[in-house]
The first five atom37 places (N, CA, C, CB, O) and aatype in JSON, in Angstrom:
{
  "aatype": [20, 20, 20, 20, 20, 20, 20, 20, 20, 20, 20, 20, 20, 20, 20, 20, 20, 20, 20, 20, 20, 20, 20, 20, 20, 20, 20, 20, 20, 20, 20, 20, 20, 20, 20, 20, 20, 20, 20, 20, 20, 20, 20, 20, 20, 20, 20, 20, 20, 20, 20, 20, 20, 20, 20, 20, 20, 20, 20, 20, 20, 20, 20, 20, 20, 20, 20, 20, 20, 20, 20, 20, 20, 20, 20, 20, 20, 20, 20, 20, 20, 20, 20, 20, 20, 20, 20, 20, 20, 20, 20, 20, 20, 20, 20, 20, 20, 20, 20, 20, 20, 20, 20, 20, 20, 20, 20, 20, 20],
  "atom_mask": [
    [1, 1, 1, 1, 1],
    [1, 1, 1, 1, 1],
    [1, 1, 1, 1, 1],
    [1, 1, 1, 1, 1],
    [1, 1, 1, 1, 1],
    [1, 1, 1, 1, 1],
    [1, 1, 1, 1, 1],
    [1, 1, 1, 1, 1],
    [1, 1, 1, 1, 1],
    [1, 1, 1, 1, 1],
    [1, 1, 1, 1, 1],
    [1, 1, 1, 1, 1],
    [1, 1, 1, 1, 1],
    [1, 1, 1, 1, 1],
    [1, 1, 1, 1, 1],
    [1, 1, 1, 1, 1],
    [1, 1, 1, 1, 1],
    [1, 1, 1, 1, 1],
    [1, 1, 1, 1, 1],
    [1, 1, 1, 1, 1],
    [1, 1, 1, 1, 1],
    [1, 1, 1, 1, 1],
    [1, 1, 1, 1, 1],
    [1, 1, 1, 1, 1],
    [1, 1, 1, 1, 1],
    [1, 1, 1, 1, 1],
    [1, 1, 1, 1, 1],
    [1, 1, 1, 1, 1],
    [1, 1, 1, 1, 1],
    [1, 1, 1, 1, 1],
    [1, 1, 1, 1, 1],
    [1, 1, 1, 1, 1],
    [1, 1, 1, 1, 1],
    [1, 1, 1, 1, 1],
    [1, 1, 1, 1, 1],
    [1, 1, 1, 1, 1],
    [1, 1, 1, 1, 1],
    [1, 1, 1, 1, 1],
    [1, 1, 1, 1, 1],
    [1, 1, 1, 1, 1],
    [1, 1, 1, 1, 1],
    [1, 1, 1, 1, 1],
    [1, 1, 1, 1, 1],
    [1, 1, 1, 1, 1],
    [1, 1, 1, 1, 1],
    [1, 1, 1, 1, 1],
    [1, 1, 1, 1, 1],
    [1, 1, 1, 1, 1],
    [1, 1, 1, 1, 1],
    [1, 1, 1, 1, 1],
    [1, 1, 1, 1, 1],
    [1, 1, 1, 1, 1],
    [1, 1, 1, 1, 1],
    [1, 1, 1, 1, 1],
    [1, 1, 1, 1, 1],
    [1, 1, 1, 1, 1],
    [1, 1, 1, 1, 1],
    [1, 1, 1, 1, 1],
    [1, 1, 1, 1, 1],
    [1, 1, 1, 1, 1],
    [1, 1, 1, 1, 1],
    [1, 1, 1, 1, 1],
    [1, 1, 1, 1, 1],
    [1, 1, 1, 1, 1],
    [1, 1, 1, 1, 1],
    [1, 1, 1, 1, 1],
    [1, 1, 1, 1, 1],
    [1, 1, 1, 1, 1],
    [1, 1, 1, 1, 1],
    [1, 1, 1, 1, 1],
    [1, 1, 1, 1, 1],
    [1, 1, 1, 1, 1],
    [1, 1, 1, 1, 1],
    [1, 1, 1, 1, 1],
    [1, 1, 1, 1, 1],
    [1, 1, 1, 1, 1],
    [1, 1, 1, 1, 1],
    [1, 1, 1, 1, 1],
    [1, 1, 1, 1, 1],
    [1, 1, 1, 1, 1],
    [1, 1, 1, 1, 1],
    [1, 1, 1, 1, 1],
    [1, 1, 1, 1, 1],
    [1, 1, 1, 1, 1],
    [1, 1, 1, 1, 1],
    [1, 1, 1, 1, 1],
    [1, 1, 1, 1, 1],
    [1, 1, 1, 1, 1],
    [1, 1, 1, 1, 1],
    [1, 1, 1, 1, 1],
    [1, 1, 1, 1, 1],
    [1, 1, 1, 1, 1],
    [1, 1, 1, 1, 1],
    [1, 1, 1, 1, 1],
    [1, 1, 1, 1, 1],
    [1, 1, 1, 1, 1],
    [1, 1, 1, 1, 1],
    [1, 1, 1, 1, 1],
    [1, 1, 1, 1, 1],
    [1, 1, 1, 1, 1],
    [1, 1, 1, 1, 1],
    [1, 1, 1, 1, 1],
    [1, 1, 1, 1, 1],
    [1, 1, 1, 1, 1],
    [1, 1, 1, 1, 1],
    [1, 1, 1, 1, 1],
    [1, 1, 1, 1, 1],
    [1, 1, 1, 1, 1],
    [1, 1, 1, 1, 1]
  ],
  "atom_positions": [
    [[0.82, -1.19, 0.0], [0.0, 0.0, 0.0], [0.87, 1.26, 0.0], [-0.93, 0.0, 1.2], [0.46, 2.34, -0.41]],
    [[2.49, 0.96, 0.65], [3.01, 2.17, 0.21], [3.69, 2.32, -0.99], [3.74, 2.6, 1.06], [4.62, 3.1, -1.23]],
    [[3.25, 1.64, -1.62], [4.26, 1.63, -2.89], [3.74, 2.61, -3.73], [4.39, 0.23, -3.74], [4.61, 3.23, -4.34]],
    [[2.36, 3.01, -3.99], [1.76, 4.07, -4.52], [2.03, 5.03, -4.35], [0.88, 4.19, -4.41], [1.99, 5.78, -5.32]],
    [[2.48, 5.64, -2.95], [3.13, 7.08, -2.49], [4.37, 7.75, -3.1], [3.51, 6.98, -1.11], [4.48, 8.97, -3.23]],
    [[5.51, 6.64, -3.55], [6.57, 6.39, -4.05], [6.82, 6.33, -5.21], [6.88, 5.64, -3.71], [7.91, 6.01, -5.7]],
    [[5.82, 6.64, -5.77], [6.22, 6.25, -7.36], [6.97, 7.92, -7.55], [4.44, 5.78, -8.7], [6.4, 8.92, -7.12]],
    [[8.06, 7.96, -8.13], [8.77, 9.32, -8.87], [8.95, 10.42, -7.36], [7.4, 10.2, -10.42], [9.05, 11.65, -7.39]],
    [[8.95, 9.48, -6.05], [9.55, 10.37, -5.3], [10.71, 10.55, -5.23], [9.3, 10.31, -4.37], [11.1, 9.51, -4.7]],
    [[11.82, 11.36, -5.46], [12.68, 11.07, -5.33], [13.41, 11.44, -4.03], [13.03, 11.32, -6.27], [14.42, 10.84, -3.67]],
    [[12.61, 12.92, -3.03], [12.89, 12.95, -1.81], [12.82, 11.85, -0.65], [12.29, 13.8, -1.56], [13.65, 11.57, 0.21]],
    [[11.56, 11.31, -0.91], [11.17, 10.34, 0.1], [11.84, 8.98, 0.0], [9.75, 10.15, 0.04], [11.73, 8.15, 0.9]],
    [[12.61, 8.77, -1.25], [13.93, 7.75, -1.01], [15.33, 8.45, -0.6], [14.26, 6.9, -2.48], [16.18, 7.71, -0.09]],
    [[15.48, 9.08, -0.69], [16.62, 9.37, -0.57], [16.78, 9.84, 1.14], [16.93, 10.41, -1.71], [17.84, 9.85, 1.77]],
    [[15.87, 10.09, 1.49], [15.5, 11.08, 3.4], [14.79, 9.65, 4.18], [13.63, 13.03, 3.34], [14.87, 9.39, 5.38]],
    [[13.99, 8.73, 2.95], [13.32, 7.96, 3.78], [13.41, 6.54, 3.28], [11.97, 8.43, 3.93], [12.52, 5.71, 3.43]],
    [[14.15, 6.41, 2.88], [14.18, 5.32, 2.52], [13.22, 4.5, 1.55], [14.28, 4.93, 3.46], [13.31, 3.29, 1.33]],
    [[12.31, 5.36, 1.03], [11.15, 4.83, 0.5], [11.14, 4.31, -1.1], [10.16, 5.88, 0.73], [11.57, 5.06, -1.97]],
    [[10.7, 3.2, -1.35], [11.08, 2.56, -2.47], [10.01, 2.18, -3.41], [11.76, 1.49, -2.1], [9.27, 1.38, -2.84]],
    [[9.66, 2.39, -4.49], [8.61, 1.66, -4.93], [8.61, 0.3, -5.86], [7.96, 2.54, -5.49], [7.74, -0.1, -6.64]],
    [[9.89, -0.27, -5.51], [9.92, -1.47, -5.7], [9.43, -2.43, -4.61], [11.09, -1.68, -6.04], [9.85, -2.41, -3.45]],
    [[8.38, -3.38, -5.15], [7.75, -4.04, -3.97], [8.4, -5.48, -3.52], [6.23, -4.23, -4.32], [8.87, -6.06, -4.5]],
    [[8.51, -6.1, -2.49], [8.64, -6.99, -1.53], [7.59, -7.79, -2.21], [8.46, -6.52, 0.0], [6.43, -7.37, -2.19]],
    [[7.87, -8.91, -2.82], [7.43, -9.93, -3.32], [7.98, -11.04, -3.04], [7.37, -9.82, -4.37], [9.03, -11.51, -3.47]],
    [[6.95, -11.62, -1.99], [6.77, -13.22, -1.88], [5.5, -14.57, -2.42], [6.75, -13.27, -0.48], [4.39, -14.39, -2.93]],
    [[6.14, -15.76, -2.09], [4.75, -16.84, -2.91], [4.72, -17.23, -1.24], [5.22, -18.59, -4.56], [5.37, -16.88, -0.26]],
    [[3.61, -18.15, -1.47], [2.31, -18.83, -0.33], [2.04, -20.06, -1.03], [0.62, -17.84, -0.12], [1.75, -20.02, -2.23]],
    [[2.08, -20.8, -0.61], [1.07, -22.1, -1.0], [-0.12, -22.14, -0.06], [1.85, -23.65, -0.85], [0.06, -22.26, 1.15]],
    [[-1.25, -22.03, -0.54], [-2.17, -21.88, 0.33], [-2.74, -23.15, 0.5], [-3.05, -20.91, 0.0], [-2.88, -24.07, -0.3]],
    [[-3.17, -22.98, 2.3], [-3.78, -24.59, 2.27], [-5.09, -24.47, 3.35], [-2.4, -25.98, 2.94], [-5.61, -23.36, 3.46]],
    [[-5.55, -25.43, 4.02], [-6.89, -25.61, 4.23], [-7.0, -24.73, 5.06], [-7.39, -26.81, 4.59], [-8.1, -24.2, 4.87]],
    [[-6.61, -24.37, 5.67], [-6.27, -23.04, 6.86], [-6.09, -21.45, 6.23], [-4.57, -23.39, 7.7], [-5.91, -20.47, 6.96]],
    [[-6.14, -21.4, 5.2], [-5.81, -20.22, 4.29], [-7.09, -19.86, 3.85], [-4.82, -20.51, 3.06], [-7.5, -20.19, 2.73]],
    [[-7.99, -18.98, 4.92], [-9.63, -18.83, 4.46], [-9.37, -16.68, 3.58], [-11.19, -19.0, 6.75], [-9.79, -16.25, 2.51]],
    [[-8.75, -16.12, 4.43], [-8.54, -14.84, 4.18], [-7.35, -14.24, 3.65], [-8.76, -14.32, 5.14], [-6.31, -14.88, 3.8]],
    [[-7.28, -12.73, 2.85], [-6.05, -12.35, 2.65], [-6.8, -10.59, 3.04], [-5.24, -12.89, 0.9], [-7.75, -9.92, 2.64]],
    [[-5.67, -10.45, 4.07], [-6.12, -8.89, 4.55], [-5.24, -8.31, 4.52], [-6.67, -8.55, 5.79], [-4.39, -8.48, 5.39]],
    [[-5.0, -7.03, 3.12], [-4.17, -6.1, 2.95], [-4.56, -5.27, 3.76], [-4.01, -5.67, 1.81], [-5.78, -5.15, 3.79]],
    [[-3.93, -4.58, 4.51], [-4.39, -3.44, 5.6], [-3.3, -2.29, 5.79], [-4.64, -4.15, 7.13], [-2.17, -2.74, 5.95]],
    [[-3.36, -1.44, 5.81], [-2.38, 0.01, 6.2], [-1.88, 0.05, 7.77], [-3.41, 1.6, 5.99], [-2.42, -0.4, 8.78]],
    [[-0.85, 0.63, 7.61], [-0.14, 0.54, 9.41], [-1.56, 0.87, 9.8], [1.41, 1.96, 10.15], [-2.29, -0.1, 9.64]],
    [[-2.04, 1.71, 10.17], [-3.27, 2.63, 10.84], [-4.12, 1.41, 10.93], [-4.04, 4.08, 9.83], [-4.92, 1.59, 11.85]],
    [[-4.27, 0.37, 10.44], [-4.93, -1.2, 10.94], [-4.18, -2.0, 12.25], [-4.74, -2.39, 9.53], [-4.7, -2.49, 13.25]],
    [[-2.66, -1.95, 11.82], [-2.28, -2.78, 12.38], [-1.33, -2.09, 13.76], [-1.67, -3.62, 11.33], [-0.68, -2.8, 14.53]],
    [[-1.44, -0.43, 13.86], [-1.05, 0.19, 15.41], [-1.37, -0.47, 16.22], [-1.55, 1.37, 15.89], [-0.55, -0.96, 16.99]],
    [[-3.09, -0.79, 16.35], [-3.66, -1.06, 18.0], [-4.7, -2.56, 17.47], [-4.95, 0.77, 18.9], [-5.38, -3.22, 18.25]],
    [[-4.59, -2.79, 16.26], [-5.12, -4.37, 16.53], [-4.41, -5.66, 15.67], [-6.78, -4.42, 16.09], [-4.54, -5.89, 14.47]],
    [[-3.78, -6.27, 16.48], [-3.08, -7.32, 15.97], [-3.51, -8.48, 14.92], [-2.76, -7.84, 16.99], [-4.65, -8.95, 14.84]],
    [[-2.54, -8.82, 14.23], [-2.81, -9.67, 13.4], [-4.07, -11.23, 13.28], [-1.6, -9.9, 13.38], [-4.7, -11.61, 12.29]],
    [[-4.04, -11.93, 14.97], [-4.46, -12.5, 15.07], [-6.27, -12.13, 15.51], [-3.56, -13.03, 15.57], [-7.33, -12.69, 15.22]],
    [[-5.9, -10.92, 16.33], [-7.72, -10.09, 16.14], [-8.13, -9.93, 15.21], [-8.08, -8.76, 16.51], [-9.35, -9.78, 15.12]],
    [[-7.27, -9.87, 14.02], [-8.01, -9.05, 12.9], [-8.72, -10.26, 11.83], [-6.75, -7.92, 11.99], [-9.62, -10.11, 11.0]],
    [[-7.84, -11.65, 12.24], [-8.46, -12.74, 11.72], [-9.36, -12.98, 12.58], [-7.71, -13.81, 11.44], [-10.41, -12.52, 12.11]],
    [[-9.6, -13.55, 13.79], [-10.51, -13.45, 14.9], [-12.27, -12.89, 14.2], [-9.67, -12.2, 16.11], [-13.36, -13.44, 14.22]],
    [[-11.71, -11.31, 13.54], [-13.03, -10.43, 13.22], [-13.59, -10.77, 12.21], [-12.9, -9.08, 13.02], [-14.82, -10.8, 12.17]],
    [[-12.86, -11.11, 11.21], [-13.04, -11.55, 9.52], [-13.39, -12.84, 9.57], [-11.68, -11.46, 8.5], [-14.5, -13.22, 9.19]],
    [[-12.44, -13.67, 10.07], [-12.12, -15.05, 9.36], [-14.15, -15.85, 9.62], [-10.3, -16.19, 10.61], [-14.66, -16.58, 8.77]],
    [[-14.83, -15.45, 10.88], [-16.28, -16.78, 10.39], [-16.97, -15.72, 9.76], [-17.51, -17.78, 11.87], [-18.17, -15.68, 10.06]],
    [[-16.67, -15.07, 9.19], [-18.04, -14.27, 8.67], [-18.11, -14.46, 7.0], [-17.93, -12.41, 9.11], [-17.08, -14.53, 6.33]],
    [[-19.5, -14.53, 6.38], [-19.39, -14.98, 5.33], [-19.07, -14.22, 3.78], [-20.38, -15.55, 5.44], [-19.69, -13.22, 3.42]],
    [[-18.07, -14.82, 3.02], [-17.54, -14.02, 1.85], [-19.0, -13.21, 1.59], [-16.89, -15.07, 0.4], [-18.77, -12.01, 1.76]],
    [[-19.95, -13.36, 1.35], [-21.04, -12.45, 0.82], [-21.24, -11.0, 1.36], [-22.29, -13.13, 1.04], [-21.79, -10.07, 0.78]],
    [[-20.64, -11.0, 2.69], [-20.82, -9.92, 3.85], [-19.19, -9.15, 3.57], [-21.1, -10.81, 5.77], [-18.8, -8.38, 4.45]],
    [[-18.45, -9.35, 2.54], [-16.59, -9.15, 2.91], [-17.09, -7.47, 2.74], [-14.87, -10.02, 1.34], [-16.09, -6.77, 2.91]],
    [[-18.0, -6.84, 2.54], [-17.52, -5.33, 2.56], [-17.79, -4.91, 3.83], [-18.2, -4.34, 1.53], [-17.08, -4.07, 4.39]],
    [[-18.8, -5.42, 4.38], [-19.33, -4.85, 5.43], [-18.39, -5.13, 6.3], [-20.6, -5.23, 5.78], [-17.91, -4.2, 6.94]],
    [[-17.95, -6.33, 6.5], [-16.59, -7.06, 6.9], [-15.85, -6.23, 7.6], [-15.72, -7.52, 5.77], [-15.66, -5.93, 8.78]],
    [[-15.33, -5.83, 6.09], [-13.55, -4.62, 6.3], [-14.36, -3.39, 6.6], [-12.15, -4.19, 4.41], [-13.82, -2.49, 7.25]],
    [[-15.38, -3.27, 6.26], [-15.75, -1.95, 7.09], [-15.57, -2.06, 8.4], [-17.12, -1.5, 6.97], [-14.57, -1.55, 8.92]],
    [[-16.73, -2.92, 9.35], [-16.57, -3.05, 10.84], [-14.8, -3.04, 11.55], [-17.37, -4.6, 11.16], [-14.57, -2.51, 12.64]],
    [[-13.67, -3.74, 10.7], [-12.61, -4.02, 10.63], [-11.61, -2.29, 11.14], [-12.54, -4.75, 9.07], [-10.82, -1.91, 12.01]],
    [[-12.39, -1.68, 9.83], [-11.41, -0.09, 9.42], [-12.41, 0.49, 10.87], [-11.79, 1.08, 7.16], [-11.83, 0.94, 11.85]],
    [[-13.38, 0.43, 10.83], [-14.11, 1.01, 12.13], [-13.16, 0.67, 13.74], [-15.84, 0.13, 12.17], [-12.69, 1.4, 14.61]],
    [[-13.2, -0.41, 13.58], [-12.66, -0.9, 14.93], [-11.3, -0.09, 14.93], [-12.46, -2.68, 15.05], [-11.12, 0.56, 15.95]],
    [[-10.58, -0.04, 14.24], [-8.87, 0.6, 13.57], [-9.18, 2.16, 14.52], [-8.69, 0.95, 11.02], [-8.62, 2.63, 15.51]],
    [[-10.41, 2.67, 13.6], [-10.33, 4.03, 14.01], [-10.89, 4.11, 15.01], [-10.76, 4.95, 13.26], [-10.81, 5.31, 15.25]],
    [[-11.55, 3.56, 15.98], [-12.02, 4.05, 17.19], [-10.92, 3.52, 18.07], [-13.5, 3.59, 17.57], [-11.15, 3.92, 19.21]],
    [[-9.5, 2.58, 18.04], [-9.28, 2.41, 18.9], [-7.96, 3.46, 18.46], [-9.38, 1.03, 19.36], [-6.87, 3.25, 18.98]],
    [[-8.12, 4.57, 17.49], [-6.5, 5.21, 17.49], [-7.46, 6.63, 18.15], [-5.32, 5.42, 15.44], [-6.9, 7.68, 18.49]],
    [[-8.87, 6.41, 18.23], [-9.75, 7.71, 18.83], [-9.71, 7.65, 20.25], [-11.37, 7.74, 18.41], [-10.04, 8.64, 20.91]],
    [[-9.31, 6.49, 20.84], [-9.59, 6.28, 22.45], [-7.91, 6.23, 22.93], [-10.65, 4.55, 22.88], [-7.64, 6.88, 23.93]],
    [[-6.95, 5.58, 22.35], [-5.67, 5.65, 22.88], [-4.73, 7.07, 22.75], [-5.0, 4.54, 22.24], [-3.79, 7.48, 23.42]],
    [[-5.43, 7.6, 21.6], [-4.68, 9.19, 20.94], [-5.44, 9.96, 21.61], [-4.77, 9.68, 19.16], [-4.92, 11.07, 21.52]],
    [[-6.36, 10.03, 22.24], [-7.14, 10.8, 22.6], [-7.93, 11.92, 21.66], [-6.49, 11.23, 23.47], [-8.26, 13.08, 21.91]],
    [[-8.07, 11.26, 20.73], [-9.22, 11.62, 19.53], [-7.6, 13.13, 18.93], [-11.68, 12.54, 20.53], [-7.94, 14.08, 18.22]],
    [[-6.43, 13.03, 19.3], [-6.13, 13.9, 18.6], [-5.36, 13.56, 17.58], [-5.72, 14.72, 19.2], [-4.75, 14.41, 16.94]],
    [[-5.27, 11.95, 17.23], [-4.86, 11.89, 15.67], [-4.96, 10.3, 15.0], [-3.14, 12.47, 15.53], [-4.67, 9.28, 15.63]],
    [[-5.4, 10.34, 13.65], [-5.84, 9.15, 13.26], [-5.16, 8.71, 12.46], [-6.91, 9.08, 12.88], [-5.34, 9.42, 11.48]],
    [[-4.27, 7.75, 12.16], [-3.59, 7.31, 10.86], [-4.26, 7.22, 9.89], [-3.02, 6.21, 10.86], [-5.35, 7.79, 10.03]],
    [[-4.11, 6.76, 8.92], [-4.7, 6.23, 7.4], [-5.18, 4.95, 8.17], [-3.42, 5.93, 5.82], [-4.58, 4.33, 9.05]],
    [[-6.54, 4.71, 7.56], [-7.28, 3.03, 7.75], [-7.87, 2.56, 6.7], [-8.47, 2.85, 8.8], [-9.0, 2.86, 6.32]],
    [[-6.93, 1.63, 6.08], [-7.42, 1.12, 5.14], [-7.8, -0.65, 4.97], [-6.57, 1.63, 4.29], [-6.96, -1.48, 5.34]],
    [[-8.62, -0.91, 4.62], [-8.27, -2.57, 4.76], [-8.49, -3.16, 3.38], [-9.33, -3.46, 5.93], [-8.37, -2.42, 2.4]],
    [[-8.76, -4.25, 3.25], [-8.8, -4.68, 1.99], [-9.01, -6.53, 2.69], [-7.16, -4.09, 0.89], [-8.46, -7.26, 3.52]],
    [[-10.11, -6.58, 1.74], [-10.42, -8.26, 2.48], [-10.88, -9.05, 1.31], [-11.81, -8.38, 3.84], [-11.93, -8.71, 0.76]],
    [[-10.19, -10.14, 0.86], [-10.41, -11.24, 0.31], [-10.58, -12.63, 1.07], [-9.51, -11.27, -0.47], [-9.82, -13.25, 1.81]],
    [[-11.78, -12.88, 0.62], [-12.06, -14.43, 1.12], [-11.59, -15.76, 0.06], [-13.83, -14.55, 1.34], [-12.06, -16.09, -1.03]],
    [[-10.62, -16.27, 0.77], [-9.88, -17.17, -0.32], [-10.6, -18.54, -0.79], [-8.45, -17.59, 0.29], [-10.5, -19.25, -1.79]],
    [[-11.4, -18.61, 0.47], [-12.03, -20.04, 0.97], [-13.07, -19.77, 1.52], [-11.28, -20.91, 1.92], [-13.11, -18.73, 2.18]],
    [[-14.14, -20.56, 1.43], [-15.52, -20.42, 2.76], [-14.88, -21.01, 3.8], [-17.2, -21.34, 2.54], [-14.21, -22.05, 3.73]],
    [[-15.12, -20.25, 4.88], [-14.72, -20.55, 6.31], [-15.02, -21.6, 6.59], [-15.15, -19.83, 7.26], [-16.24, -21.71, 6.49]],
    [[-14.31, -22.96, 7.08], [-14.8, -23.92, 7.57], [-14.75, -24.91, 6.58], [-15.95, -23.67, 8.07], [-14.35, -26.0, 6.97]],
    [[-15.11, -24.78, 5.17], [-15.45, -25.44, 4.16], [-13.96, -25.82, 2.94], [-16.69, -24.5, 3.59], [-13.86, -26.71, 2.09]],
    [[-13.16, -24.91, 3.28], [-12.62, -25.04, 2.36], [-12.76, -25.18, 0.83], [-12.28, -25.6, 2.72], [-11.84, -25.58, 0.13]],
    [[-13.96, -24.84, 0.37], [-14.26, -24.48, -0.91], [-14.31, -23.12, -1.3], [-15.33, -24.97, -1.19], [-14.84, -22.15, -0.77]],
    [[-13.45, -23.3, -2.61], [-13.0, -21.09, -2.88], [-14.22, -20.93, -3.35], [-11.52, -20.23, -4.39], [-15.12, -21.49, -3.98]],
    [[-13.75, -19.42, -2.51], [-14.8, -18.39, -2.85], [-14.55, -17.68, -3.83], [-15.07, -17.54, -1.93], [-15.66, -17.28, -4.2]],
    [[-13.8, -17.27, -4.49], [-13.61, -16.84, -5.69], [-13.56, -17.76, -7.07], [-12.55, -16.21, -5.52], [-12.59, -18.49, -7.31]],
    [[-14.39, -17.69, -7.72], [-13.81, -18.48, -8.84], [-13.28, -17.68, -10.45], [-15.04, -19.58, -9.12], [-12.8, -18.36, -11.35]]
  ]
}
């Protein structure tokens, strides 16, 4: 998600290290592989990786917007209660259901 910021910066590599060449890895996905949640730091400050599957992972692919909404909601109320409502990161999420929960049959075809 930061790779978009980066394109033709040339300050923000050079002061920040910032690159828009992306970090590319493979997965073999297996029966345990129900979700894929791209999310922005501002997701992952105050709720951890395993909450954030916890929130997503039984709920059903048909529902995935409402999903990452409740998801980006939860993000921003908890940077509204620890910051003391005086500052919010970027909240972005992004939710793919790889598999029906439980079933292991993809949801995407």
């Amino acid at each position: 998600l930061n790779m978009s910021r980066c394109l033709g910066d040339l300050m923000g590599h050079a002061d920040a290290g910032c690159s828009c060449e992306p970090e590319v890895s493979e997965r073999v996905l297996g029966p345990k592989d129900n979700v894929l949640l791209l999310c922005s730091d501002g997701v992952w400050e105050f709720i951890t990786p395993q909450e954030a599957v916890d929130m997503v992972g039984t709920q059903s692919p048909s529902e995935a917007m409402k999903t990452a909404e409740i998801l980006a909601k939860e993000a921003w109320d908890r940077w509204i209660r620890e910051e003391g409502g005086a500052v919010v990161d970027d909240v972005t999420v992004v939710l793919v259901y790889l598999q029906h929960p439980g079933t292991g049959a993809p949801s995407v075809q």
